[in-house]
Coordinates of C-alpha atoms and ligand atoms in Angstrom, one line a residue:
M29 CA 88.1 47.2 52.4
R30 CA 87.8 43.9 51.2
I31 CA 89.6 40.9 48.0
Y32 CA 88.4 38.0 46.6
I33 CA 91.3 36.1 44.9
S34 CA 91.9 32.0 43.7
V35 CA 94.2 30.4 45.1
L36 CA 96.4 27.4 46.6
E37 CA 95.4 26.2 49.8
G38 CA 98.6 27.1 51.5
R39 CA 100.8 28.7 48.8
R40 CA 101.8 32.9 50.5
L41 CA 100.9 35.6 48.4
S42 CA 102.8 38.2 47.6
F43 CA 102.7 40.9 44.8
A44 CA 103.3 44.9 43.6
T45 CA 100.0 46.4 42.7
P46 CA 100.4 47.5 38.8
N47 CA 100.0 50.6 39.2
P48 CA 101.5 52.1 43.1
P49 CA 100.5 55.3 44.5
I50 CA 101.0 54.4 47.7
L51 CA 99.9 51.0 48.4
R52 CA 103.5 49.5 47.7
H53 CA 102.4 45.6 48.0
F54 CA 99.4 43.6 50.0
Q55 CA 100.7 40.3 52.6
T56 CA 99.1 37.9 53.0
N57 CA 97.1 37.7 55.9
G58 CA 92.8 36.6 54.9
A59 CA 91.3 33.3 55.9
F60 CA 90.8 30.2 53.2
Q61 CA 87.6 30.3 53.1
N62 CA 85.3 28.0 50.3
G63 CA 89.1 27.7 47.8
K64 CA 89.8 31.8 48.2
M65 CA 91.4 33.1 50.2
V66 CA 89.6 36.4 52.1
F67 CA 91.5 39.7 53.0
S68 CA 89.8 41.9 55.4
G69 CA 91.9 44.6 56.7
V70 CA 94.7 44.2 53.2
N71 CA 98.3 45.8 54.9
Y72 CA 100.0 47.5 53.5
V73 CA 103.5 49.5 53.5
A74 CA 103.5 52.4 51.7
N75 CA 106.1 53.9 49.1
E76 CA 107.9 56.3 51.7
T77 CA 108.8 58.8 49.0
Q78 CA 105.3 59.7 48.2
L79 CA 103.8 59.0 52.2
R80 CA 106.0 62.4 53.2
E81 CA 105.6 64.1 50.0
R82 CA 101.9 64.2 50.9
L83 CA 101.7 64.2 54.5
T84 CA 104.5 67.5 53.9
R85 CA 102.1 69.2 51.5
L86 CA 99.2 68.6 54.1
G87 CA 102.3 69.5 56.9
Q88 CA 101.2 66.3 58.7
E89 CA 105.5 65.6 58.0
H90 CA 106.4 64.1 61.6
L91 CA 103.9 61.3 61.4
L92 CA 107.1 60.2 59.8
T93 CA 109.4 60.6 62.3
F94 CA 110.0 57.0 63.2
W95 CA 110.2 55.4 60.0
G96 CA 113.5 54.9 59.8
E97 CA 113.1 53.0 63.0
L98 CA 110.6 50.9 61.9
D99 CA 110.4 47.1 60.5
E100 CA 107.6 46.2 58.5
A101 CA 104.6 45.2 60.1
G102 CA 104.6 49.1 62.0
R103 CA 105.4 50.6 58.5
S104 CA 101.9 48.5 57.4
R105 CA 100.7 50.0 61.1
L106 CA 101.4 53.9 60.9
S107 CA 100.0 53.4 56.8
A108 CA 97.2 52.6 57.2
D109 CA 96.5 54.7 59.9
I110 CA 97.1 57.9 58.2
D111 CA 94.9 56.3 55.2
S112 CA 92.4 55.9 57.4
I113 CA 92.5 59.2 57.3
D114 CA 90.5 61.8 55.1
F115 CA 92.5 64.9 55.6
E116 CA 90.1 66.8 53.1
A117 CA 87.7 66.3 55.4
F118 CA 89.6 66.2 58.4
E119 CA 91.0 70.4 58.0
K120 CA 87.4 71.0 56.8
M121 CA 86.6 69.6 60.3
R122 CA 89.0 71.0 62.3
A123 CA 89.2 74.8 60.7
S124 CA 85.5 74.8 61.5
S125 CA 85.6 73.0 65.3
E126 CA 84.7 75.4 68.2
D127 CA 86.4 76.0 71.5
S128 CA 84.3 76.0 74.9
A129 CA 83.3 80.2 75.4
D130 CA 80.7 81.5 76.7
A131 CA 77.4 81.4 74.8
D132 CA 75.4 85.6 75.1
S133 CA 73.7 85.7 77.9
E134 CA 71.5 88.2 76.0
L135 CA 70.4 85.4 74.0
L136 CA 69.3 82.7 76.8
E137 CA 65.8 82.6 77.2
V138 CA 63.7 79.5 79.6
P139 CA 62.7 76.9 77.3
E140 CA 58.8 75.5 77.8
S141 CA 58.4 72.9 79.5
L142 CA 56.2 70.1 80.1
P143 CA 55.5 69.6 83.3
H144 CA 56.4 66.2 85.7
T145 CA 53.8 65.0 86.7
P146 CA 50.4 67.4 85.3
S147 CA 48.1 70.1 86.3
A148 CA 44.6 69.8 86.2
G149 CA 44.5 70.2 82.3
L150 CA 46.5 68.1 81.1
E151 CA 45.4 65.3 83.1
S152 CA 43.8 63.7 80.3
T153 CA 46.4 64.4 78.4
Y154 CA 49.1 62.5 80.4
I155 CA 46.6 59.5 80.1
E156 CA 46.5 59.8 76.5
A157 CA 50.4 59.3 76.2
R158 CA 50.8 56.7 78.1
T159 CA 48.1 54.3 76.6
L160 CA 49.9 55.6 72.7
G161 CA 53.1 55.4 74.4
E162 CA 52.5 51.4 75.3
K163 CA 50.6 51.0 72.1
L164 CA 53.4 52.8 70.1
L165 CA 55.8 49.7 72.1
A166 CA 53.7 47.1 71.6
D167 CA 53.6 47.9 67.6
G168 CA 57.1 46.8 68.2
R169 CA 57.8 50.7 66.7
V170 CA 60.2 52.1 69.5
A171 CA 63.5 51.0 69.7
A172 CA 66.5 51.4 72.7
M173 CA 69.7 52.9 72.3
T174 CA 72.6 52.6 74.6
V175 CA 75.1 55.2 73.8
A176 CA 78.5 53.6 75.3
G177 CA 81.1 54.4 72.6
G178 CA 83.3 57.2 75.6
Q179 CA 86.5 56.4 76.8
A180 CA 85.2 56.4 80.7
T181 CA 88.2 58.2 81.9
R182 CA 87.5 59.5 84.3
L183 CA 85.4 56.4 86.5
G184 CA 89.2 55.6 85.1
L185 CA 88.6 51.5 84.0
D186 CA 90.1 49.3 82.0
A187 CA 86.6 47.6 80.8
P188 CA 83.3 49.4 78.7
K189 CA 81.6 51.3 81.3
G190 CA 78.6 49.2 80.7
T191 CA 80.1 46.4 82.0
F192 CA 80.4 48.3 85.5
P193 CA 79.0 46.3 88.7
I194 CA 76.7 48.6 90.4
G195 CA 73.2 47.3 91.4
P196 CA 74.2 47.8 95.7
I197 CA 73.2 44.1 97.0
S198 CA 73.3 43.0 92.9
G199 CA 76.2 43.6 91.8
K200 CA 74.6 44.5 88.2
T201 CA 76.4 45.6 85.8
L202 CA 74.8 49.0 83.6
F203 CA 74.1 46.8 80.4
Q204 CA 72.2 44.2 82.9
I205 CA 70.5 46.6 84.4
F206 CA 68.9 47.6 81.1
A207 CA 69.0 44.3 79.6
E208 CA 66.2 43.4 82.4
G209 CA 64.3 46.9 81.9
I210 CA 64.0 46.3 77.8
L211 CA 63.2 42.6 78.7
A212 CA 60.6 44.2 81.0
A213 CA 58.6 46.3 78.5
N214 CA 59.0 43.1 76.0
Q215 CA 56.8 40.7 78.7
R216 CA 54.8 43.8 79.6
H217 CA 54.3 45.2 76.1
G218 CA 54.3 41.8 74.7
C219 CA 56.9 43.3 71.8
N220 CA 60.7 42.1 71.2
M221 CA 62.4 46.2 71.6
P222 CA 65.6 45.9 69.1
W223 CA 68.4 47.9 71.5
Y224 CA 71.2 49.5 69.1
I225 CA 74.7 49.7 71.2
M226 CA 77.6 52.0 69.9
T227 CA 80.8 51.0 70.8
S228 CA 83.9 52.2 69.1
K229 CA 86.7 50.9 68.3
S230 CA 89.0 50.2 71.4
N231 CA 85.5 48.6 73.4
H232 CA 83.5 46.7 70.5
D233 CA 84.7 43.8 71.2
E234 CA 85.3 43.6 74.8
T235 CA 82.0 44.5 74.6
V236 CA 80.1 42.6 72.4
S237 CA 82.6 39.2 74.2
F238 CA 80.8 40.4 77.8
F239 CA 76.9 40.7 76.7
N240 CA 78.2 36.8 74.8
K241 CA 79.8 35.7 77.9
H242 CA 76.2 36.8 79.8
N243 CA 73.7 35.2 76.9
L244 CA 72.6 38.6 75.9
F245 CA 71.3 38.6 79.6
G246 CA 68.2 35.8 77.8
L247 CA 67.1 39.0 74.8
K248 CA 67.4 37.8 71.7
Q249 CA 70.4 38.0 69.4
D250 CA 68.5 39.6 66.3
D251 CA 67.2 42.4 68.9
V252 CA 70.8 43.3 70.1
I253 CA 73.0 45.1 68.1
F254 CA 76.4 46.4 68.0
F255 CA 78.0 48.7 66.4
S256 CA 80.8 51.0 65.8
Q257 CA 81.2 54.6 66.0
G258 CA 83.5 56.6 64.6
F259 CA 87.1 58.2 65.4
A260 CA 88.6 61.0 64.5
P261 CA 92.7 62.1 64.9
I262 CA 93.8 64.0 68.0
T263 CA 96.1 66.6 67.6
D264 CA 98.5 69.5 69.3
P265 CA 96.6 72.8 69.8
E266 CA 98.0 73.7 66.2
G267 CA 96.6 70.4 64.8
R268 CA 100.0 68.6 63.8
I269 CA 98.2 64.9 64.6
L270 CA 100.1 63.0 67.9
L271 CA 101.2 60.5 67.2
A272 CA 100.2 57.5 70.4
E273 CA 103.0 55.5 69.5
K274 CA 106.2 55.1 66.9
D275 CA 103.8 53.8 64.9
R276 CA 100.5 54.5 65.1
I277 CA 98.6 57.3 65.1
A278 CA 96.5 58.6 67.8
F279 CA 92.5 58.4 67.3
S280 CA 89.7 58.9 69.6
P281 CA 86.1 58.0 69.4
N282 CA 84.4 61.2 67.8
G283 CA 81.4 62.1 70.5
H284 CA 78.3 61.0 71.5
G285 CA 77.1 63.2 68.6
G286 CA 78.5 60.9 66.2
S287 CA 76.4 58.5 66.6
L288 CA 73.7 59.9 64.0
L289 CA 76.0 59.2 61.7
A290 CA 77.2 56.1 62.6
L291 CA 73.5 55.0 63.3
A292 CA 72.7 55.9 59.0
Q293 CA 76.6 54.1 58.1
N294 CA 76.7 51.2 59.8
G295 CA 72.8 50.5 58.2
M296 CA 71.0 51.2 61.3
L297 CA 68.5 52.6 60.0
D298 CA 67.5 50.6 57.1
D299 CA 67.4 48.4 60.1
M300 CA 65.4 50.1 62.0
T301 CA 62.5 50.9 59.3
R302 CA 63.2 46.9 58.2
R303 CA 61.8 46.8 61.6
G304 CA 59.1 49.5 61.1
V305 CA 60.8 51.1 64.5
D306 CA 60.4 54.2 64.1
Y307 CA 61.3 56.9 67.4
I308 CA 64.8 55.7 69.4
S309 CA 65.3 55.8 72.9
Y310 CA 68.0 57.1 73.7
F311 CA 69.9 57.0 77.0
Q312 CA 73.4 56.8 78.3
V313 CA 75.6 54.3 79.5
D314 CA 76.3 55.7 82.5
N315 CA 73.0 56.5 84.3
P316 CA 71.2 52.9 86.1
L317 CA 67.4 54.9 86.7
V318 CA 67.0 55.5 83.1
N319 CA 63.8 53.5 82.0
P320 CA 64.3 52.7 78.1
A321 CA 60.5 52.1 77.4
D322 CA 59.0 55.0 79.3
P323 CA 55.4 54.8 77.7
V324 CA 54.7 58.1 79.1
F325 CA 57.4 60.0 77.1
I326 CA 56.7 58.1 74.7
G327 CA 53.8 58.9 74.1
L328 CA 53.7 62.7 74.8
H329 CA 56.4 62.6 72.4
A330 CA 54.4 61.3 69.3
L331 CA 51.4 62.8 71.2
R332 CA 53.2 66.6 70.4
Q333 CA 54.3 65.1 66.8
S334 CA 58.0 66.0 68.4
E335 CA 60.8 65.4 65.9
A336 CA 63.4 65.1 68.6
S337 CA 62.3 64.6 73.0
S338 CA 64.0 65.3 76.2
L339 CA 63.5 64.8 80.1
T340 CA 65.3 67.6 82.4
I341 CA 65.9 67.5 85.6
G342 CA 66.1 70.5 88.2
K343 CA 69.9 71.1 88.8
A344 CA 71.4 69.7 92.5
S345 CA 72.9 73.3 93.0
D346 CA 74.0 77.3 90.9
D347 CA 77.1 75.4 89.7
E348 CA 76.9 71.8 88.5
K349 CA 78.6 70.5 85.6
V350 CA 75.4 69.3 83.4
G351 CA 74.2 70.9 80.7
L352 CA 71.6 73.2 80.8
F353 CA 68.1 73.3 78.5
V354 CA 68.4 76.4 76.9
S355 CA 65.8 78.8 74.2
V356 CA 68.0 80.8 71.6
A357 CA 65.8 83.0 69.3
G358 CA 63.5 80.7 69.7
K359 CA 65.4 77.2 69.3
L360 CA 65.6 74.9 72.3
R361 CA 69.4 73.9 72.8
V362 CA 71.7 72.6 75.0
V363 CA 74.3 74.9 76.4
E364 CA 77.4 73.2 78.0
Y365 CA 78.3 74.2 82.3
S366 CA 81.3 75.0 80.5
D367 CA 79.9 77.5 78.8
F368 CA 76.7 78.4 80.7
P369 CA 77.5 82.7 82.1
E370 CA 78.0 82.5 85.5
E371 CA 75.9 85.7 85.8
L372 CA 72.9 83.8 84.6
A373 CA 73.5 80.5 86.3
S374 CA 73.1 81.9 89.6
Q375 CA 69.8 84.1 88.7
R376 CA 66.9 83.7 90.7
T377 CA 63.5 84.5 89.9
T378 CA 60.4 86.8 91.3
E379 CA 59.9 84.2 93.8
G380 CA 63.0 82.3 94.4
T381 CA 63.8 79.7 92.6
R382 CA 66.8 78.9 90.4
K383 CA 66.3 80.7 86.8
F384 CA 68.2 78.7 84.8
D385 CA 67.2 75.0 85.7
F386 CA 66.5 72.6 83.1
A387 CA 69.8 70.0 83.3
N388 CA 70.2 68.3 80.5
I389 CA 70.3 64.0 82.2
A390 CA 70.9 62.8 78.5
V391 CA 67.9 60.9 77.6
H392 CA 66.0 61.3 74.8
M393 CA 63.0 60.9 72.3
L394 CA 64.1 61.0 68.8
N395 CA 62.5 60.2 65.4
R396 CA 64.3 57.5 62.7
T397 CA 63.4 59.9 60.3
F398 CA 64.3 62.7 62.5
I399 CA 67.7 61.6 62.4
E400 CA 67.7 60.3 58.2
R401 CA 67.2 63.7 57.7
V402 CA 69.8 65.8 59.6
V403 CA 72.6 62.9 58.8
G404 CA 71.1 64.2 54.7
Q405 CA 73.5 61.3 52.5
N406 CA 75.5 61.4 54.8
H407 CA 77.1 65.2 55.4
M408 CA 77.0 65.4 59.2
S409 CA 75.3 68.9 59.6
L410 CA 76.2 69.0 63.5
P411 CA 79.0 71.4 64.7
W412 CA 82.3 70.1 66.0
H413 CA 83.8 70.8 69.3
R414 CA 87.7 71.0 71.2
A415 CA 88.4 69.3 73.9
I416 CA 92.1 69.9 75.5
K417 CA 92.9 66.7 77.6
K418 CA 96.0 65.2 78.5
V419 CA 96.5 63.0 75.9
P420 CA 99.7 60.9 76.9
H421 CA 101.2 60.1 73.1
I422 CA 105.1 60.2 71.3
D423 CA 106.7 64.2 71.8
T424 CA 107.7 63.9 68.5
Q425 CA 110.6 66.6 69.4
T426 CA 112.0 64.5 71.9
R427 CA 111.5 61.6 70.6
S428 CA 110.1 59.8 73.4
P429 CA 107.3 59.3 76.0
A430 CA 105.1 63.4 76.1
S431 CA 106.0 64.5 79.8
E432 CA 102.8 65.6 81.8
A433 CA 103.4 69.0 80.8
R434 CA 103.6 68.7 76.8
Q435 CA 100.1 66.8 76.5
N436 CA 98.5 69.5 75.9
A437 CA 95.8 67.7 73.2
V438 CA 93.0 68.7 71.6
K439 CA 89.9 66.3 71.4
Y440 CA 86.9 66.3 68.8
E441 CA 84.4 65.7 68.6
M442 CA 80.6 66.5 68.1
F443 CA 77.2 66.4 70.6
V444 CA 73.7 64.0 70.2
F445 CA 72.6 67.5 71.9
D446 CA 73.4 69.8 69.5
A447 CA 70.7 68.3 66.9
L448 CA 67.6 69.2 68.9
P449 CA 67.7 72.9 67.7
L450 CA 67.2 70.9 64.3
A451 CA 64.2 69.8 65.1
T452 CA 60.5 70.6 64.7
K453 CA 58.6 70.7 68.2
P454 CA 60.8 69.7 70.6
L455 CA 59.9 69.1 73.4
L456 CA 60.8 69.1 77.1
L457 CA 59.0 67.2 79.8
Q458 CA 60.2 67.9 83.7
T459 CA 61.2 64.6 85.6
T460 CA 62.7 63.9 89.3
R461 CA 66.8 63.7 89.5
H462 CA 65.7 61.3 92.5
E463 CA 64.4 59.0 89.5
R464 CA 65.7 59.2 86.9
F465 CA 69.2 60.7 87.6
S466 CA 72.3 59.5 88.8
P467 CA 75.3 59.1 86.2
V468 CA 78.0 56.8 86.7
K469 CA 81.3 59.7 85.4
N470 CA 84.0 59.5 88.3
A471 CA 85.9 57.1 90.5
S472 CA 84.7 59.1 93.4
G473 CA 83.0 61.8 95.1
V474 CA 79.6 63.2 93.0
D475 CA 78.7 61.6 90.2
S476 CA 80.5 58.4 91.3
A477 CA 79.9 54.4 92.3
E478 CA 79.4 55.3 96.0
T479 CA 76.0 57.9 94.6
A480 CA 74.4 55.6 92.6
R481 CA 74.0 52.6 94.5
R482 CA 72.6 55.7 97.6
D483 CA 71.2 56.6 95.3
I484 CA 69.9 53.5 93.0
I485 CA 68.9 52.3 97.4
R486 CA 67.3 56.0 97.9
R487 CA 64.9 55.2 94.7
S488 CA 64.1 51.6 96.0
A489 CA 62.9 52.9 99.8
A490 CA 61.0 55.3 98.2
W491 CA 58.9 53.0 96.0
L492 CA 58.8 50.1 98.8
E493 CA 56.4 53.4 100.0
A494 CA 54.3 54.2 97.9
C495 CA 52.7 50.2 97.9
G496 CA 52.5 51.1 101.5
I497 CA 55.9 48.5 102.8
S498 CA 56.7 50.5 105.4
I499 CA 61.2 52.0 105.5
P500 CA 63.0 52.1 108.9
R501 CA 64.9 55.1 108.4
K502 CA 67.5 56.9 110.6
A503 CA 67.5 60.1 112.0
D504 CA 69.0 61.7 109.0
G505 CA 65.7 60.5 107.6
Q506 CA 67.9 58.0 105.5
P507 CA 66.7 54.4 104.3
D508 CA 68.0 52.0 107.8
C509 CA 68.4 48.9 104.6
T510 CA 69.6 48.0 102.0
V511 CA 67.0 47.5 99.6
E512 CA 67.8 47.5 95.9
I513 CA 64.6 46.8 93.1
S514 CA 65.7 45.1 89.7
P515 CA 63.9 45.8 86.5
S516 CA 63.4 42.3 86.0
F517 CA 60.7 42.4 89.5
A518 CA 59.1 46.1 89.0
T519 CA 60.5 49.3 87.0
D520 CA 58.1 51.9 88.9
I521 CA 55.8 52.2 91.8
A522 CA 52.1 50.9 89.3
S523 CA 54.4 47.6 88.5
L524 CA 55.6 48.0 92.4
R525 CA 52.6 47.9 93.1
E526 CA 51.5 44.0 91.3
K527 CA 54.1 42.1 93.6
A528 CA 53.6 44.6 97.1
G529 CA 52.0 41.4 98.4
T530 CA 54.9 39.4 97.7
I531 CA 57.1 41.2 99.6
R532 CA 58.2 41.0 103.1
Q533 CA 58.2 43.2 105.9
I534 CA 61.8 44.9 106.0
S535 CA 63.5 46.1 109.0
P536 CA 66.3 47.6 110.2
G537 CA 69.8 46.9 109.3
D538 CA 68.4 44.1 106.4
T539 CA 68.6 43.9 103.5
L540 CA 67.2 43.1 100.6
L541 CA 67.5 42.6 97.1
L542 CA 64.3 42.3 94.7
E543 CA 64.6 40.4 91.8
Ligands
LIG10 P1 80.9 61.2 78.4 O1 80.5 63.2 78.1 O2 80.8 60.8 79.9 O3 82.3 60.8 78.0 O4 79.5 60.0 77.8 P2 82.9 59.7 78.9 O5 84.1 59.1 77.4 O6 81.8 58.1 79.3 O7 83.7 58.6 80.1 P3 85.7 60.0 80.2 O8 84.6 62.0 79.9 O9 86.1 59.6 79.6 O10 85.7 60.3 81.7 C1 78.8 60.8 78.2 C2 78.7 59.7 77.6 O11 78.5 59.5 75.8 C3 79.1 57.9 75.3 C4 79.3 57.3 77.2 O12 80.1 56.6 76.5 C5 78.5 58.1 77.5 O13 77.5 57.4 77.5 N1 79.9 58.6 74.4 C6 80.7 59.2 74.9 C7 80.4 57.9 73.4 O14 79.3 56.6 73.1 N2 81.0 58.2 71.8 C8 81.8 59.3 71.9 O15 83.1 59.9 71.4 C9 81.7 59.9 73.2

């Protein structure tokens, strides 16, 4: 909300609104600009009686438990938090939200997919796709998009996840690695690929200042666009909204599926239209092996006139915690690992391979017009999921921080892959884990910084070998050297081959950073 009021410089304002349903009075928190006081984020304190009546009607009166203890600033904060909630929409969301539940195994079928390496009959299609993908990039019709609004609780990082240093030698952050991939595509294809980065309220400012501190890693100011996703209140299992503090409501970002709505609501889709962007290369902030501008994937997506395409890999094990692509009544869908029937997870084909083996690595190509259609007139049609999490909050019954045992909270999230069944001609393209997927999710163990660094080294070593550079290896076959290829040097084997002549020999125990 922004209000312009002419006022003498230096004067404070305090006045009652003529008809104050909720707003009792404004406080000046604006800046004096060009003879006008500009209020951004107006402070106000609600009329307690009316607020209490309203919350009682909504079954949320406990939110005012500490009202009597709060000073004016605290009351203003709490009123603003309460007022930011559209309770009608919140109730609809809550009523429609789904708990994790096993999918019906009778309905799940193996989806169709294109192979990683084209079979003889597909070779010319893949060559045509590469040429088309390169042209679409050169013509500026492809944008990159990263969802970076998550809270990274498993990693336990007190900063945006993209700022996490992951380069095994360089220490480059996830954001820098993606930026270099985009810069490399810009140079190769002679374009300025716009990069849309979705943040959330709690990490937006830190993310933007991180990029500014690093001069946007050499990208143009106009081509790095930040936008923030929506939030949803966190509740207890009965739907009572939780208090994070006595004067603050507990909110959490509304899931990566919130990115589609956020693109529309923040004017990003209009921005894309203005720039002539038709295709969006979507990826998560946690996967350093992603290629933000993969001509073959982009080209196959466009060639097959798919509205939404996805990369997939085989599962690491039957119980890997990864969503799976399946076909249900002819529609491509993702079933979360928690909802995937156990008996199907271990099922084998007659050849002895895993039957349902199409893991979702959250790398998609999405048409801008598809997102416009899904979001409609800002009416999202993606389902809401309930996730039971431990969330520290103030227990309004004991009037003190909730004990571990009582931290039973419900977070509400949308998932971007729930949009896939709405797409026409969805396409699934196989790739390999080794080439494209090693997410940083956990502080240690599987899918951690340690495994991601290991996989960057393994992939770098394999690329070097493919270019005729010998890699010393240990008895177990792992590289006996530390090698890292930054995207600024090469983004695949073909681009590495062009520079192979400049690379020195590698001895056992060597460290080599190519950037
Ligand atoms: P995760 O599901 O791994 O969640 O997100 P997270 O929040 O990063 O980590 P945990 O679960 O708290 O440990 C997968 C991707 O989706 C983005 C994340 O930033 C990551 O790139 N995401 C997730 C959002 O952008 N917004 C969200 O609300 C949730």
